[in-house]
PDB file of C-alpha atoms in Angstrom:
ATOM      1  CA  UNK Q 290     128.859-169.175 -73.848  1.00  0.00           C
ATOM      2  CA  UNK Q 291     127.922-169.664 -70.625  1.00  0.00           C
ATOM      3  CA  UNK Q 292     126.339-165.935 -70.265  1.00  0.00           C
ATOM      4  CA  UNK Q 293     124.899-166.592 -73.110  1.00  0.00           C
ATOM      5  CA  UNK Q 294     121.719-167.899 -72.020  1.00  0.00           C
ATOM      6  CA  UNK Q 295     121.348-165.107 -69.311  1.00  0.00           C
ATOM      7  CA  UNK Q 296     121.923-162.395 -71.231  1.00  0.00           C
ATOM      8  CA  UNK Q 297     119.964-163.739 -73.497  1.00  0.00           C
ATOM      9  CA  UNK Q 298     116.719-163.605 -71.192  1.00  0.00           C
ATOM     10  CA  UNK Q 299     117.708-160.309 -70.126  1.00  0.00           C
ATOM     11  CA  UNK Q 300     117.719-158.608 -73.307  1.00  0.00           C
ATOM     12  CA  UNK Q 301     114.432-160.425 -73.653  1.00  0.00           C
ATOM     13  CA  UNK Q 302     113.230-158.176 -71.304  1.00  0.00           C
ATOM     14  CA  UNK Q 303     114.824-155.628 -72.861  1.00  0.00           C
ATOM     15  CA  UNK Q 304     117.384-154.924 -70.458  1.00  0.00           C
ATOM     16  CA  UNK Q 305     120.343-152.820 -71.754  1.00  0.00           C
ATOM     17  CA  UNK Q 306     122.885-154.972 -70.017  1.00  0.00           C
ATOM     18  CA  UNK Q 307     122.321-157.736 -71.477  1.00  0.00           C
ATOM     19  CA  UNK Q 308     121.494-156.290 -74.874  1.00  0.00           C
ATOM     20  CA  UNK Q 309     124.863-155.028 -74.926  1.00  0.00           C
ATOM     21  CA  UNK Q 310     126.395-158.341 -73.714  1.00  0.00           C
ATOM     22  CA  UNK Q 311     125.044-160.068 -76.358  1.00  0.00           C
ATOM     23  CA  UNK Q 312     126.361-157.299 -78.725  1.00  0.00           C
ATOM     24  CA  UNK Q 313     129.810-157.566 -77.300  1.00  0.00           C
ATOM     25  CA  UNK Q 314     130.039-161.428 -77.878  1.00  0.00           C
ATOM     26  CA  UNK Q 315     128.795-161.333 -81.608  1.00  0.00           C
ATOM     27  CA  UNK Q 316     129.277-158.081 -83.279  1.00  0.00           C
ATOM     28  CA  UNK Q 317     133.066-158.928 -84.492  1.00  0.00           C
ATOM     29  CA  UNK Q 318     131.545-162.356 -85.666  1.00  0.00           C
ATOM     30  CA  UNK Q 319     129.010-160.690 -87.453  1.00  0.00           C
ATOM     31  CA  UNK Q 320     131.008-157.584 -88.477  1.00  0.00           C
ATOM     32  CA  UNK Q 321     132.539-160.318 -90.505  1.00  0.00           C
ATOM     33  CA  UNK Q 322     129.950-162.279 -91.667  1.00  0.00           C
ATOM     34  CA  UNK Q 323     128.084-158.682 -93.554  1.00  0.00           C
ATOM     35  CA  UNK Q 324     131.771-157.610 -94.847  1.00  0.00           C
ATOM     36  CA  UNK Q 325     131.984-160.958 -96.597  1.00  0.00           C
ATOM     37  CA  UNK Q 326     129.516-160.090 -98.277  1.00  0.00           C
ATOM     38  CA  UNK Q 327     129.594-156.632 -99.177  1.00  0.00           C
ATOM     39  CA  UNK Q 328     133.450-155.884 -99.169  1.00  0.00           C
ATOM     40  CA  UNK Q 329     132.863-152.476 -97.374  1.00  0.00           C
ATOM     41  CA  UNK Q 330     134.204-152.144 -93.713  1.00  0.00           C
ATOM     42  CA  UNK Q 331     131.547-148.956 -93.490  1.00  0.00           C
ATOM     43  CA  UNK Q 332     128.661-150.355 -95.184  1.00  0.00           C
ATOM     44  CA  UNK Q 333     129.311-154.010 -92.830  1.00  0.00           C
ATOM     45  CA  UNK Q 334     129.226-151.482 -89.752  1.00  0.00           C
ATOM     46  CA  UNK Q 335     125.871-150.051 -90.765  1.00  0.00           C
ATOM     47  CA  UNK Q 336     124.292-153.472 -91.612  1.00  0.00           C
ATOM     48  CA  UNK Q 337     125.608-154.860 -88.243  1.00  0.00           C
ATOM     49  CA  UNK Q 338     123.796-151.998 -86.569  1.00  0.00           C
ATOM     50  CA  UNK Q 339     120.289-152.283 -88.479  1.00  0.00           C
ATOM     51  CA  UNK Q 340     121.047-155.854 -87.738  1.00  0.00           C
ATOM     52  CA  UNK Q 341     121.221-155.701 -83.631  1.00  0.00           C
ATOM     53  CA  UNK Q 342     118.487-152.938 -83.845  1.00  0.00           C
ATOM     54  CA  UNK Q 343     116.502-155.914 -85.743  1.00  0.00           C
ATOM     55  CA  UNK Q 344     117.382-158.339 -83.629  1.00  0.00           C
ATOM     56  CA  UNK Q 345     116.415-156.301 -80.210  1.00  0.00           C
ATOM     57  CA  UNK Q 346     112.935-155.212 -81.450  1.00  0.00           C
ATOM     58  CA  UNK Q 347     112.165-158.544 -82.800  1.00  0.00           C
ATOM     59  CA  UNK Q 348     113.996-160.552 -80.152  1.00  0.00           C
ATOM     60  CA  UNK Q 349     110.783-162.154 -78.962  1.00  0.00           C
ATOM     61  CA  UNK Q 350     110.595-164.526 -82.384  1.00  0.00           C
ATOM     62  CA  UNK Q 351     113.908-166.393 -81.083  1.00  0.00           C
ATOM     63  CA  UNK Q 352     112.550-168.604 -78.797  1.00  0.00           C
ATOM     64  CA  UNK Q 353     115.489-170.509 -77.275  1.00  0.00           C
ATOM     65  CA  UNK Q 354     118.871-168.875 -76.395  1.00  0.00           C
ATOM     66  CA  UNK Q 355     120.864-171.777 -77.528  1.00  0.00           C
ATOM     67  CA  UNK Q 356     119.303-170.517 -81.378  1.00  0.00           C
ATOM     68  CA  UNK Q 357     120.277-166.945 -81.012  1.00  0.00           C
ATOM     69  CA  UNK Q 358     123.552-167.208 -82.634  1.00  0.00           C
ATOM     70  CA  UNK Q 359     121.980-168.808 -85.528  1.00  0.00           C
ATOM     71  CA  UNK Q 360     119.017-166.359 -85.340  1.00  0.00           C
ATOM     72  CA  UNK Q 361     120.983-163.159 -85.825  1.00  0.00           C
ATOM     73  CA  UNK Q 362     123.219-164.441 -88.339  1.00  0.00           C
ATOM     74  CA  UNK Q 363     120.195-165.258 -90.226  1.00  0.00           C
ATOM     75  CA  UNK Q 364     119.478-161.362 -89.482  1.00  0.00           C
ATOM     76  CA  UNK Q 365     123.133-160.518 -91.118  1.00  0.00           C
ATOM     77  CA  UNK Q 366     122.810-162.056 -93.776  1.00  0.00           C
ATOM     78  CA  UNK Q 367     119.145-160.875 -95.006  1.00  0.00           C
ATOM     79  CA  UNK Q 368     120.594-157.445 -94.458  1.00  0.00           C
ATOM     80  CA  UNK Q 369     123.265-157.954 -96.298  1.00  0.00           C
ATOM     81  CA  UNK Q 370     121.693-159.231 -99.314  1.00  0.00           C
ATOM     82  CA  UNK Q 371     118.986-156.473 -98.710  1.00  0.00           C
ATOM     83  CA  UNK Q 372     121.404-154.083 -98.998  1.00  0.00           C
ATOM     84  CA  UNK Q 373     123.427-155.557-102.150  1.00  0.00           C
ATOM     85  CA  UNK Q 374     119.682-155.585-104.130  1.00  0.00           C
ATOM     86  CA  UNK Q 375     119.467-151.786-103.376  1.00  0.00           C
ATOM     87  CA  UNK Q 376     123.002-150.533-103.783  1.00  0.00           C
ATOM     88  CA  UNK Q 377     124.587-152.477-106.580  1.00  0.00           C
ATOM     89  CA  UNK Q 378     122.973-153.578-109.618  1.00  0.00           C
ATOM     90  CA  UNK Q 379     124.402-157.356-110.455  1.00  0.00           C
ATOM     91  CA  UNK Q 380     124.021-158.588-113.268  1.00  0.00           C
ATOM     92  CA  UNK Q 381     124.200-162.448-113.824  1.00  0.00           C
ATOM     93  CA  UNK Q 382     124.352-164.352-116.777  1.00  0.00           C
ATOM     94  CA  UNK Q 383     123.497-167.487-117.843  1.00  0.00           C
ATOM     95  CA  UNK Q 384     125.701-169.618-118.497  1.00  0.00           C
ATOM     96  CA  UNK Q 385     125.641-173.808-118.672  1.00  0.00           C
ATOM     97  CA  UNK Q 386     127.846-175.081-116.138  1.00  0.00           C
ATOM     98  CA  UNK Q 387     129.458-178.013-118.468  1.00  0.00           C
ATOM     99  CA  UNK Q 388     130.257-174.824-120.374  1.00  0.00           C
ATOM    100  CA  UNK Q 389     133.360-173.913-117.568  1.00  0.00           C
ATOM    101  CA  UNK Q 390     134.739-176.860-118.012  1.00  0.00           C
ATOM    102  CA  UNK Q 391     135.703-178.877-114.727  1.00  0.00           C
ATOM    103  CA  UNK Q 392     137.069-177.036-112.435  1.00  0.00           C
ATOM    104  CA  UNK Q 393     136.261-178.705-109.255  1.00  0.00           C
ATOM    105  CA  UNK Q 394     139.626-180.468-109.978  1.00  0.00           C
ATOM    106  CA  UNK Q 395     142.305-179.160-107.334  1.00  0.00           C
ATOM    107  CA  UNK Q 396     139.834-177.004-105.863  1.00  0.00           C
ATOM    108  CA  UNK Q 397     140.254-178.261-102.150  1.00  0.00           C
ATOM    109  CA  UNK Q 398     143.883-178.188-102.774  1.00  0.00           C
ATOM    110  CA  UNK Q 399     143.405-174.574-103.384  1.00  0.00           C
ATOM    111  CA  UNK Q 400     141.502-173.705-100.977  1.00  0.00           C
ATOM    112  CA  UNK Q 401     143.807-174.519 -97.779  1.00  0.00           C
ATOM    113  CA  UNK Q 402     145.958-171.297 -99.198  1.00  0.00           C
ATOM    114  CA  UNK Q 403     143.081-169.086 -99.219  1.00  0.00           C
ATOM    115  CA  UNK Q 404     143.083-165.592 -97.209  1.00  0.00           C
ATOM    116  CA  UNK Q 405     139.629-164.688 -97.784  1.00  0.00           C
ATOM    117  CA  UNK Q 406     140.034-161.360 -96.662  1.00  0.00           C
ATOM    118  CA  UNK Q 407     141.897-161.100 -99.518  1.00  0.00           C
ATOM    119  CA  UNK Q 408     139.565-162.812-101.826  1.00  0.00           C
ATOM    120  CA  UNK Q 409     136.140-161.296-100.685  1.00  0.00           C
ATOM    121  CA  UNK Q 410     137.741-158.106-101.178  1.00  0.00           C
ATOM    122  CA  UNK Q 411     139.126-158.683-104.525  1.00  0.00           C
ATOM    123  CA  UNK Q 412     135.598-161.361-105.651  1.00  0.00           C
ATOM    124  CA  UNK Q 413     132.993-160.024-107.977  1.00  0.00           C
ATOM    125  CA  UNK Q 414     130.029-158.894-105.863  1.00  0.00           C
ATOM    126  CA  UNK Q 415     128.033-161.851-107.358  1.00  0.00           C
ATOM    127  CA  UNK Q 416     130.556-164.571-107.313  1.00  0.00           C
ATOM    128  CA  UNK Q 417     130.938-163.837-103.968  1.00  0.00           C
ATOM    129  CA  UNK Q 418     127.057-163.518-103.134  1.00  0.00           C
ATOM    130  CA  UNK Q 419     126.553-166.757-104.578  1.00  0.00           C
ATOM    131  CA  UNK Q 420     129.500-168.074-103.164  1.00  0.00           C
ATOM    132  CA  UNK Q 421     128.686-167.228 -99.269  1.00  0.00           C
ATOM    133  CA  UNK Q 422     125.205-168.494 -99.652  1.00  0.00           C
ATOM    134  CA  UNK Q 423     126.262-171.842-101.312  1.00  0.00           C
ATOM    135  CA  UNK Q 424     129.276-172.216 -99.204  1.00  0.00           C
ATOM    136  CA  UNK Q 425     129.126-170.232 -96.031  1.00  0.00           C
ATOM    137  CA  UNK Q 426     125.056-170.506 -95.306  1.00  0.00           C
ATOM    138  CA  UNK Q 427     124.372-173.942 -96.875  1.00  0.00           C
ATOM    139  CA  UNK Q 428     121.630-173.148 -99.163  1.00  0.00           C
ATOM    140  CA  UNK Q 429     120.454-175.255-102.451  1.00  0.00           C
ATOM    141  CA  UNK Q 430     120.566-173.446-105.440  1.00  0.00           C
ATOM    142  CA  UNK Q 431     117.100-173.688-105.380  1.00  0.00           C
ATOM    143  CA  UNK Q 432     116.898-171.336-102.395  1.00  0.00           C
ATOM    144  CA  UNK Q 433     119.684-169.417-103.603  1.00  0.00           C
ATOM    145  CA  UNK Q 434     117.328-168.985-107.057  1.00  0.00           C
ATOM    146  CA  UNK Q 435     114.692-167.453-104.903  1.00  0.00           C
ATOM    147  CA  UNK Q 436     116.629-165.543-102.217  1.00  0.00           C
ATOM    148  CA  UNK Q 437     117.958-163.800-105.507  1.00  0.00           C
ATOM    149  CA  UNK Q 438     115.185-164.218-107.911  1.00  0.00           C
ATOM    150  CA  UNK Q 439     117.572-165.275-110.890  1.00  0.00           C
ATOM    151  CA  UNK Q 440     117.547-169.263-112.406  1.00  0.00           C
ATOM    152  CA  UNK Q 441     118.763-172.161-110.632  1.00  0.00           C
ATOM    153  CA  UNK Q 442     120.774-172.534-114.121  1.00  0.00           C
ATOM    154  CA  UNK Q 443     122.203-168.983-112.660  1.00  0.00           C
ATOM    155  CA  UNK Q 444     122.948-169.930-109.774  1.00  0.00           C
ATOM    156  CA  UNK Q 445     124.907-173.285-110.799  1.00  0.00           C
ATOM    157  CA  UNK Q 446     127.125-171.421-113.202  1.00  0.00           C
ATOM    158  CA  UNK Q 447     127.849-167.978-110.790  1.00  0.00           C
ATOM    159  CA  UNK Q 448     129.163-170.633-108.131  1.00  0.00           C
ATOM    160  CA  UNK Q 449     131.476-173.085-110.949  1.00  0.00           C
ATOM    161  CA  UNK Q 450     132.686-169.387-111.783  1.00  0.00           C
ATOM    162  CA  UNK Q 451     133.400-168.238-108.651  1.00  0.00           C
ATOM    163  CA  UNK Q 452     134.910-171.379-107.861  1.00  0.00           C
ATOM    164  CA  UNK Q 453     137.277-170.556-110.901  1.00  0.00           C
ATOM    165  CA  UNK Q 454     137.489-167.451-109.776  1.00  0.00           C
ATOM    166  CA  UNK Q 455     139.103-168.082-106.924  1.00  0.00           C
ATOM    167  CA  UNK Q 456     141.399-170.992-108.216  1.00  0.00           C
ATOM    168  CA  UNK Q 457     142.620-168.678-111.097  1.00  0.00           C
ATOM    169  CA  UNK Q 458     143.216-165.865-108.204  1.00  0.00           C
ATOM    170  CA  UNK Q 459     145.417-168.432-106.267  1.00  0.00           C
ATOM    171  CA  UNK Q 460     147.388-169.156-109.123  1.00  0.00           C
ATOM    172  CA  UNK Q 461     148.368-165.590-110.181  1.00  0.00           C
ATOM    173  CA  UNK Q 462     149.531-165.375-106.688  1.00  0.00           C
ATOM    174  CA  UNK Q 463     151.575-167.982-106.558  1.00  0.00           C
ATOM    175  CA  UNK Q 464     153.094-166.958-109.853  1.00  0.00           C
ATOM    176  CA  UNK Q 465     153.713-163.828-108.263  1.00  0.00           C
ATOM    177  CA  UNK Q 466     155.357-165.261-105.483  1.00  0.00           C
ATOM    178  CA  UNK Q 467     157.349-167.176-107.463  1.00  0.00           C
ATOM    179  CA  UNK Q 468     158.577-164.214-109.901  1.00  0.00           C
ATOM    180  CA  UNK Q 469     159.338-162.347-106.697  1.00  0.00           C
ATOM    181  CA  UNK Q 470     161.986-164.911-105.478  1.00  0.00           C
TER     182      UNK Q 470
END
């Protein structure tokens, strides 16, 4: 990351070079980041777009260069979720989490077999909204509650079922697998 910090002040002065360096060394990182979350190659391409157009007209609000990674991933994500509230109605449900029963049992297990690729593409569009946000961004369900405007409660169960989700996923695999030998 050593051009980092140059480009950086160049594209803070608007300069095409370095507004397209910085594209270059974070668009497949955040190409990835938006098609986690809305399992649509096309639709992560046009969010990563309104998401460097963002991010170049607003560029002056990221004060330090060693934050600008952070910064426009922040960017990627509110676009993505922006774009999930207007093109897919989700509907969650409430459900008590002691109602799932324990799954947390196995879970990391589990997850070292994980292609998420696979997952993401396969994940209900609110297990896996929940999921990212919980998992991949760090946020409380508190914040998740409010980012989303459902109930805490909500929020709780979506991630112990997506957790599920995903374990039950992995294990039809590896049945398959195993009926395939």
């Amino acid at each position: 990351m050593k051009n980092l910090e140059e480009n950086f002040k160049l594209a803070k002065k608007q300069d095409r070079r370095g507004q397209q360096a910085l594209y270059e060394m974070f668009s497949a990182k955040m190409l990835a980041i938006a098609n986690s979350y809305v399992n649509n190659i096309h639709d992560a391409e046009d969010i990563l777009m309104n998401s460097f157009f963002t991010c170049f007209s607003k560029i002056d609000e990221c004060r330090e260069w060693k934050s600008f990674q952070f910064w426009l991933r922040k960017i990627v994500v509110n676009n993505s979720i922006n774009f999930i509230r207007k093109s897919k109605n989700i509907l969650y449900t409430d459900v008590e989490v002691n109602e799932i029963g324990n799954i947390d049992e196995g879970w990391e297990e589990e997850m070292e077999e994980l292609n998420m690729d696979e997952i993401f593409s396969k994940m209900p569009d609110g297990y896996r909204l929940i999921f990212n946000l919980y998992v991949f961004e760090e946020k409380k369900h508190s914040e998740i509650a409010e980012i989303l405007n459902i109930s805490e409660g909500t929020s709780k169960s979506q991630l112990s079922k997506s957790k599920k989700w995903i374990v039950d996923f992995l294990k039809q695999k590896k049945d398959e697998k195993q009926y395939a030998k």
